[in-house]
Coordinates of C-alpha atoms in Angstrom, one line a residue:
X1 CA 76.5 -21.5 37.9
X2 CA 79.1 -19.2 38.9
X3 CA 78.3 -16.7 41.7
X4 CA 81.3 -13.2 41.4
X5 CA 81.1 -11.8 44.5
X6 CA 82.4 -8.2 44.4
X7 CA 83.8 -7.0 47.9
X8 CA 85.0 -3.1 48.1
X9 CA 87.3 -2.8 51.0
X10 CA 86.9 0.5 52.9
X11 CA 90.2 2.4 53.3
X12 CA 91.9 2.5 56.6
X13 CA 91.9 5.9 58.3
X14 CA 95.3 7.5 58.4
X15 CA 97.4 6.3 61.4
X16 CA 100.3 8.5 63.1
X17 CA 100.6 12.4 62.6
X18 CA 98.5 14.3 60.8
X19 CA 98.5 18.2 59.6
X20 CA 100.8 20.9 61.2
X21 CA 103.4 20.1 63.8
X22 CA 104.9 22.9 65.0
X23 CA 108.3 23.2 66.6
X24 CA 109.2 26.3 68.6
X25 CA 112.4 28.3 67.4
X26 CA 113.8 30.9 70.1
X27 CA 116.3 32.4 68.3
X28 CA 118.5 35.6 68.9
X29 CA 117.5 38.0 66.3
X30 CA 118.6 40.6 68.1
X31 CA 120.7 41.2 71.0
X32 CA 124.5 40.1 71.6
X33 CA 124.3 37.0 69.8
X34 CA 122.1 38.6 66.6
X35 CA 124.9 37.4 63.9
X36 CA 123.9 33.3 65.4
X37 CA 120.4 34.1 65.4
X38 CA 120.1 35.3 61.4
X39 CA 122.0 32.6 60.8
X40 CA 119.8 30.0 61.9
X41 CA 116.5 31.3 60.8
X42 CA 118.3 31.1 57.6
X43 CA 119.1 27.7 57.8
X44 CA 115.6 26.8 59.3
X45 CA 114.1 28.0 56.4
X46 CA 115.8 25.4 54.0
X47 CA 115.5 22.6 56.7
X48 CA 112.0 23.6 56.6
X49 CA 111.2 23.5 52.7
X50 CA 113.7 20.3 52.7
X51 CA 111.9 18.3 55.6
X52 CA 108.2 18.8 54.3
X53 CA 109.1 18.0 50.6
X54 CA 110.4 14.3 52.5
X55 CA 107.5 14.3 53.8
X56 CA 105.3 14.7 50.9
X57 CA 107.3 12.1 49.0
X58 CA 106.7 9.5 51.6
X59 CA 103.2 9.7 51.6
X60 CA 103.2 11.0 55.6
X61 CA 100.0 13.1 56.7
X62 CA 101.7 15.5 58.7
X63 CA 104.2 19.0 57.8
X64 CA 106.9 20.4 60.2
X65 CA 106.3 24.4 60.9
X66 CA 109.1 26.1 62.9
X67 CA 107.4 29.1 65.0
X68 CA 110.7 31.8 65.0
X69 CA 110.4 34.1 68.1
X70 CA 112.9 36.5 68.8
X71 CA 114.6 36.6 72.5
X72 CA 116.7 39.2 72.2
X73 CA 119.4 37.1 73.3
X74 CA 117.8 37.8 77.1
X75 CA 117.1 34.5 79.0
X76 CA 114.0 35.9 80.8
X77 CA 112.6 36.9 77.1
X78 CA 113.4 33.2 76.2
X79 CA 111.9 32.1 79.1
X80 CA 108.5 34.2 78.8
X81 CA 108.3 33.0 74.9
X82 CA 108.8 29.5 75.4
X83 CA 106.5 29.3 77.7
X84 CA 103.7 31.1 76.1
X85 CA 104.5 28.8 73.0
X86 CA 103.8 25.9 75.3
X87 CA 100.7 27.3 75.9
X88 CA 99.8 26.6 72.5
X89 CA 100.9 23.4 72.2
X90 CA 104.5 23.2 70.9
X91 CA 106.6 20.8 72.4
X92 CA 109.4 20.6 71.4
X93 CA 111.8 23.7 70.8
X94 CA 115.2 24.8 69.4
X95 CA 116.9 27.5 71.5
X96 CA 118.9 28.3 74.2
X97 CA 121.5 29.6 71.5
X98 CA 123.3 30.8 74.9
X99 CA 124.1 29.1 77.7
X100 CA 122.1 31.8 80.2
X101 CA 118.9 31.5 78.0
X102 CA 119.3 27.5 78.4
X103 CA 119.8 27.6 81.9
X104 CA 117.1 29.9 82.4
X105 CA 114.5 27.7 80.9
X106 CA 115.9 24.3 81.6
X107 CA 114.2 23.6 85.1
X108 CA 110.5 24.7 82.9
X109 CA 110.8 22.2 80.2
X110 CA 112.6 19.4 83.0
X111 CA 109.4 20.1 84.9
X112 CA 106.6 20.0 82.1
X113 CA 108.8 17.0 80.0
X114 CA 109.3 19.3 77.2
X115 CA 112.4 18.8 75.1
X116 CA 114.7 21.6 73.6
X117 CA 117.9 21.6 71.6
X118 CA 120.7 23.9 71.3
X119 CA 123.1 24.5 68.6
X120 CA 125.5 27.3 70.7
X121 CA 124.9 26.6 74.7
X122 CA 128.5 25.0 75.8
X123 CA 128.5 26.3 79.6
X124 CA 129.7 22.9 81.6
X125 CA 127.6 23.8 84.2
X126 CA 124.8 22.2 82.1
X127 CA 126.6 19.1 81.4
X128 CA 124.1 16.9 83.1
X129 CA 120.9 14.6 82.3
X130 CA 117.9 16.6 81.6
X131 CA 115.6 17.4 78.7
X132 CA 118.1 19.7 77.0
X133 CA 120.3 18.4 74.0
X134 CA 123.2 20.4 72.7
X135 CA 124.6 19.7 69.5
X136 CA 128.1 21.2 70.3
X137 CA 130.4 20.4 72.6
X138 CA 130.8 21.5 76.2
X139 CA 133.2 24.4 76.7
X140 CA 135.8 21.9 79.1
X141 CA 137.2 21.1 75.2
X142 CA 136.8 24.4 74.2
X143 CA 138.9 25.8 76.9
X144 CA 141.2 23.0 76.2
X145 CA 141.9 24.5 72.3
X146 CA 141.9 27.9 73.7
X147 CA 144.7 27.4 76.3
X148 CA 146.7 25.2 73.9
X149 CA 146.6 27.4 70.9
X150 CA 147.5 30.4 73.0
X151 CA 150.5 28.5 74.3
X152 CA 151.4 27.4 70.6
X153 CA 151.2 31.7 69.5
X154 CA 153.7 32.0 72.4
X155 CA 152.0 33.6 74.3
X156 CA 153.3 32.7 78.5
X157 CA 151.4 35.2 80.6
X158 CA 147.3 35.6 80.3
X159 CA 145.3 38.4 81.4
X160 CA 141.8 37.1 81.0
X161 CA 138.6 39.2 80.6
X162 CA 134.8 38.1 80.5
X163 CA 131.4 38.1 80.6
X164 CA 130.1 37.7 83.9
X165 CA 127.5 34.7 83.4
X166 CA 127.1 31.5 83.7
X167 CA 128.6 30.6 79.8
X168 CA 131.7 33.2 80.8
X169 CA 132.3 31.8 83.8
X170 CA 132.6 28.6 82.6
X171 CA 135.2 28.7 79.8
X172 CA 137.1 31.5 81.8
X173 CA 137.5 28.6 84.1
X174 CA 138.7 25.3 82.5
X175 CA 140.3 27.8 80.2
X176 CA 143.1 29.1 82.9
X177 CA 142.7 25.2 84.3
X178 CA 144.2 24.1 81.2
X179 CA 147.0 26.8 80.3
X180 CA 148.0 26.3 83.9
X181 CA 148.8 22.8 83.0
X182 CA 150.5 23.4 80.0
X183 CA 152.6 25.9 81.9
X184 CA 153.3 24.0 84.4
X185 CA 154.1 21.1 82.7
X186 CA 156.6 22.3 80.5
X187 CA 158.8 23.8 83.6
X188 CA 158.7 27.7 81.9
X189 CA 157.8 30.6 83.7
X190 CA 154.5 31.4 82.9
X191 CA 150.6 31.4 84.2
X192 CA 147.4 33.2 84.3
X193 CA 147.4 36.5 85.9
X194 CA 144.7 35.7 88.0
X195 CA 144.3 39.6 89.9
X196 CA 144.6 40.7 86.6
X197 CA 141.3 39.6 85.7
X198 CA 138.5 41.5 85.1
X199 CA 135.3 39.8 85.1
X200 CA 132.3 42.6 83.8
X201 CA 127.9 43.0 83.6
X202 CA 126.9 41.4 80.9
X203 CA 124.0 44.2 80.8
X204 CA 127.5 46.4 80.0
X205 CA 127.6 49.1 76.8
X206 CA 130.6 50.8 77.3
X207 CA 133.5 49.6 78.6
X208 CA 136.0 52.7 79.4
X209 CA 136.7 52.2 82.5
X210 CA 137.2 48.0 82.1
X211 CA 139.5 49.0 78.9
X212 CA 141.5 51.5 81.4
X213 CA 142.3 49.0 84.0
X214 CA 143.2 46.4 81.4
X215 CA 145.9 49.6 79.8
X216 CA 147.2 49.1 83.5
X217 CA 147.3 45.5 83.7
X218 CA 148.9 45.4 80.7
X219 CA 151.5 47.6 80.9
X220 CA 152.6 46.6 84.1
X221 CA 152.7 42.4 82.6
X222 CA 155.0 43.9 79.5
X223 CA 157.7 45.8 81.6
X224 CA 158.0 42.6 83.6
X225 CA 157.5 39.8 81.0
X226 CA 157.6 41.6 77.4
X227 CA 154.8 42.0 74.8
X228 CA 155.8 39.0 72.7
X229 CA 155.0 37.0 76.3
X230 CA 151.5 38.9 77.3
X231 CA 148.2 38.0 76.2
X232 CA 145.0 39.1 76.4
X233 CA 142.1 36.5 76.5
X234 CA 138.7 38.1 75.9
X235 CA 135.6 36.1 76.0
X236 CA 132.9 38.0 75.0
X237 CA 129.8 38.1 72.9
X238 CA 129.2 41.0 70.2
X239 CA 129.8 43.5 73.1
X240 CA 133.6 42.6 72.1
X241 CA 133.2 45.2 69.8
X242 CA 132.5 48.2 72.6
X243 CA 135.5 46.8 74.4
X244 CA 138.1 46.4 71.2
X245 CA 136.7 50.5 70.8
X246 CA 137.7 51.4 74.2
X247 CA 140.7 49.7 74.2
X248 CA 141.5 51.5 71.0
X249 CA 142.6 54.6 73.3
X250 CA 145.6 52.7 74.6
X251 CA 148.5 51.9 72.5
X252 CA 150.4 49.0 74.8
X253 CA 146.8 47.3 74.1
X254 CA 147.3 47.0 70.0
X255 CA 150.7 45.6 70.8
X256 CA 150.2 42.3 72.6
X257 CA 148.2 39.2 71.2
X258 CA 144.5 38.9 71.8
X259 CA 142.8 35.6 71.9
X260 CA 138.7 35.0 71.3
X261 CA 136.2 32.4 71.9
X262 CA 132.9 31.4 70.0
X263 CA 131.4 34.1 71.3
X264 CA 133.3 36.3 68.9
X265 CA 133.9 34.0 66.0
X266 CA 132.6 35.1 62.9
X267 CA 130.3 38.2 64.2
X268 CA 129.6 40.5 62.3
X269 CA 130.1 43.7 64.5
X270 CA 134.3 42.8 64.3
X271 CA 134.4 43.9 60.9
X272 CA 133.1 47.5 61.5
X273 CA 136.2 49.4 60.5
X274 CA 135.7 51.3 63.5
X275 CA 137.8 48.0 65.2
X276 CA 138.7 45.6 63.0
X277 CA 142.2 47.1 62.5
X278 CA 142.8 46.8 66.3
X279 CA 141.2 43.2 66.0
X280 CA 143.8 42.5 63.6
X281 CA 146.9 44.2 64.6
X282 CA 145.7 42.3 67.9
X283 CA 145.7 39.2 65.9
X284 CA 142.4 38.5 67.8
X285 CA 142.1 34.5 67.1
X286 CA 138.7 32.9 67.9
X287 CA 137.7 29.2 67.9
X288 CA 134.7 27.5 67.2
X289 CA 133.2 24.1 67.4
X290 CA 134.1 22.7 63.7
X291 CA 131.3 21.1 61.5
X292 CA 133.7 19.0 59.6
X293 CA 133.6 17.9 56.3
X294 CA 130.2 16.8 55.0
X295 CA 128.5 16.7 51.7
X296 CA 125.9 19.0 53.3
X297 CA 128.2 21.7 53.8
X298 CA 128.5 23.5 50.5
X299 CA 124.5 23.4 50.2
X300 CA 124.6 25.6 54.1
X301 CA 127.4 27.2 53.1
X302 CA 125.6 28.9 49.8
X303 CA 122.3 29.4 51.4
X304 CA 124.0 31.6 54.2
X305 CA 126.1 33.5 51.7
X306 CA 123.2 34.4 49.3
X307 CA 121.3 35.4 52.3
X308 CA 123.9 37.2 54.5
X309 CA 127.0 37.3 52.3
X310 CA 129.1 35.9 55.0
X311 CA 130.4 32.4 55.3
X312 CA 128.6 30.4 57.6
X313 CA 129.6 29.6 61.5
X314 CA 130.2 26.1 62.6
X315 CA 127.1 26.3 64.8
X316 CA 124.6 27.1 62.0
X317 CA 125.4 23.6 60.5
X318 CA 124.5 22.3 64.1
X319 CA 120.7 24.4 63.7
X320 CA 120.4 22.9 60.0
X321 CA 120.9 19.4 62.0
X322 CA 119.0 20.0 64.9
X323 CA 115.8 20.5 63.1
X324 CA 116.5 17.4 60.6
X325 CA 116.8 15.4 63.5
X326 CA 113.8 16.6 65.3
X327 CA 111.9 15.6 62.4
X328 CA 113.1 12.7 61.7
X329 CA 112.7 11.2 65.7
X330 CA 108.8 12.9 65.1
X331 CA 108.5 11.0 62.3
X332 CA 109.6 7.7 64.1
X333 CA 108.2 8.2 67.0
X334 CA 104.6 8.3 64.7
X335 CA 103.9 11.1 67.9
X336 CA 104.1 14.6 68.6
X337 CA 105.1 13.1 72.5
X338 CA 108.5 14.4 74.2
X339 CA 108.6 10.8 75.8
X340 CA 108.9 8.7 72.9
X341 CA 111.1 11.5 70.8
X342 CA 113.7 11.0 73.2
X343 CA 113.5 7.5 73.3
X344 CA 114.0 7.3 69.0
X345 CA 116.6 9.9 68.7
X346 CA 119.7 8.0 70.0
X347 CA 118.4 5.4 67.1
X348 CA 117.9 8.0 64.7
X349 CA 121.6 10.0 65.2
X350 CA 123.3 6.4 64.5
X351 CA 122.1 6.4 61.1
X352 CA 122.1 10.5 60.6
X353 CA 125.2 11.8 58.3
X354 CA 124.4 15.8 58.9
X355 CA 125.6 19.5 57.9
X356 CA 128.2 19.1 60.8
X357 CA 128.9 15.3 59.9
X358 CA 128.5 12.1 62.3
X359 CA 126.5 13.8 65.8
X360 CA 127.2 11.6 69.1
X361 CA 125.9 12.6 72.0
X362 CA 127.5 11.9 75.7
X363 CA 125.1 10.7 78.3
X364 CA 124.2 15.0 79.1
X365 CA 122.7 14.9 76.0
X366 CA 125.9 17.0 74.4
X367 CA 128.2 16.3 71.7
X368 CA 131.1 13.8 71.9
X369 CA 133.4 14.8 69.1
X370 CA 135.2 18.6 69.9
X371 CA 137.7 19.8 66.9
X372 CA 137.6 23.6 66.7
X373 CA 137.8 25.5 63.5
X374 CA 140.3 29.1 64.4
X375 CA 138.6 32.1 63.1
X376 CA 140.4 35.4 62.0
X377 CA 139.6 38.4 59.8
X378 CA 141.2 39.2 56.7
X379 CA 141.0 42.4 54.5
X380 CA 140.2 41.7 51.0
X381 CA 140.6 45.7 49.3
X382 CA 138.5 47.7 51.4
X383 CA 136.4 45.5 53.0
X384 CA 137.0 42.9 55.9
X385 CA 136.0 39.2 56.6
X386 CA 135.8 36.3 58.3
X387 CA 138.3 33.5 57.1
X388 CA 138.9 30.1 58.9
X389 CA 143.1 29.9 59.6
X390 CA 143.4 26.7 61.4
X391 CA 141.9 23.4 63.0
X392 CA 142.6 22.3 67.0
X393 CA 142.7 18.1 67.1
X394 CA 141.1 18.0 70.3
X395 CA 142.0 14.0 69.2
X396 CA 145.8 14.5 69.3
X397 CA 145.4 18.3 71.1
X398 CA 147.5 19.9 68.0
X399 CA 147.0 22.9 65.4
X400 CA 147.0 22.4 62.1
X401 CA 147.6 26.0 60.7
X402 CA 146.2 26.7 56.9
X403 CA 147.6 29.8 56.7

């Protein structure tokens, strides 16, 4: 006799993550740095879609949700949203899109081991171990490409002008470090006019009496150097446009070289009409961390143009790469714990080909790797935009001009 015996095997529960896993998103959607913060909503919203349909296919029981708040670009505002987010259980964040919103809410999320990533943040002061990762490189590079590209426009005397915080400090800083070295090592006569400088409120709106002084500066630079040798180094946010308005008023300012930072590449208030002819007769340069070359970077690249009409920034591709990474050390971790996501993402960046290409982080938690793409405007019939002219090598420290 042959006895079948049937046995039914009772499914295992689900293990790991389950349901809605929500990631904070404190983005500027208004405020001085409003053309970064439509940017990356836009590009959060496809990471979004793209991350949860990976999701799906791999059979996982849990879907990524990124909560947007707006912070006005204001680091108390970013400070008060994260932590009411917190308060509802999030995290993990993306923000700090500047470097006084990061700082502001650095110590918080050190103190209650929450983590939060930055696309934009590049003040030096924050180069250090902590639960902040930045996805761009620090602005000692950055101030590195600015001082050798305005050597390379020829321009031997700098007047610098900027925001007075901790991010404007900063570049300011290894900014005239740097062109002082150039200067000096190539035996010309040359430097920073350091009592020239005019360092100004961030809070500022109107900048008469700055663009006044700077008419004075100026003029007095060009009757002892000449206005092919006197530049103007403005590092600004979208306030830049106030200032390139008041300076309008002067002519000796339209007639020496102007050279930008992030902070003014690829905004949107710069191609008001109102300035952009002073921004280009200025030939107002700015620089920006490059993404590279990347498969990605046509799919960002259209998403951003269909939603904004503008070609995207370098730093949008680091927000499309921040939240696929966030995911993805979730999703290895098997947790929704700030511990054991910053344990996996070293593992998970190795094998991570983004938007902005290969991401290694130094020991702060920022990006290695510091080309910078050289933004300018163009007018194309009536209208004006943003066009990339050039690449720094911060490998070799040399320009390659496409234009």
């Amino acid at each position: 006799v042959t006895v079948t015996t049937t046995v039914t095997a009772t499914p295992t529960a689900p293990t790991g993550l389950t349901g809605e896993v929500k990631v904070g998103a404190l983005l500027p959607l208004t405020g001085v740095l409003s053309t970064f913060g439509a940017q990356y909503k836009v590009v959060l919203g496809l990471a979004e879609k793209e991350i949860n349909d990976y999701l799906a296919a791999a059979g996982r029981g849990w879907r990524i949700k990124f909560v947007i708040e707006d912070t006005a670009t204001d680091p108390k505002t970013h400070y008060d949203k994260l932590i009411a987010l917190h308060g509802t259980g999030v995290k993990v964040f993306i923000g700090g899109a500047s470097s006084a919103e990061l700082s502001e809410s650095l110590p918080y999320c050190d103190a209650n081991d929450l983590l939060i990533f930055s696309p934009s943040s590049t003040s030096p002061a924050l180069a250090k171990p902590d639960n902040g990762f930045r996805y761009t490189p620090n602005d000692v590079y950055q101030g590195k490409a600015i001082a050798k590209i305005m050597w390379l426009r020829g321009i031997r005397w700098v007047i610098p002008v900027w925001r007075g915080d901790t991010w404007g400090d900063g570049l300011k800083r290894y900014t005239v470090e740097h062109f002082n070295e150039i200067c000096k090592a190539s035996g010309e006569n040359c430097g920073v006019l350091e009592n020239y400088g005019i360092r100004y409120d961030p809070a500022a709106k109107e900048f008469s009496v700055e663009a006044a002084a700077l008419e004075r500066y100026v003029s007095d630079a060009v009757s002892k150097y000449g206005k092919d040798k006197v530049g103007v180094l403005l590092i600004a946010f979208e306030e830049s446009a106030a200032f390139f308005a008041a300076a309008k008023a002067y002519s000796v300012l339209w007639e020496v070289q102007w050279q930008g930072s992030d902070g003014t590449a690829a905004i949107a208030p710069l191609l008001d009409p109102a300035v952009a002819d002073i921004v280009m007769a200025t030939k107002f340069y700015s620089t920006m961390a490059s993404p590279g070359v990347s498969p990605h970077g046509e799919k960002i690249k259209k998403v951003v143009r269909d939603a904004l009409g503008i070609d995207p920034m370098g730093y949008t591709y680091f927000a499309y790469d921040i939240a696929w990474t966030i995911a993805l050390a979730i999703d290895a971790a098997g947790a929704y714990e700030p511990a054991k996501i910053k344990q996996v993402l070293p593992y998970v960046l190795d094998r991570y080909l983004g938007a902005s290409g290969y991401i290694k982080l130094d020991e702060n938690g920022d990006r290695a790797i510091a080309d910078y793409d050289i933004w300018f405007i163009e007018k194309v019939g009536d209208k004006y935009q943003w066009k990339v002219i050039g690449l720094y090598k911060g490998l070799t420290g040399t320009v390659e001009w496409y234009t």
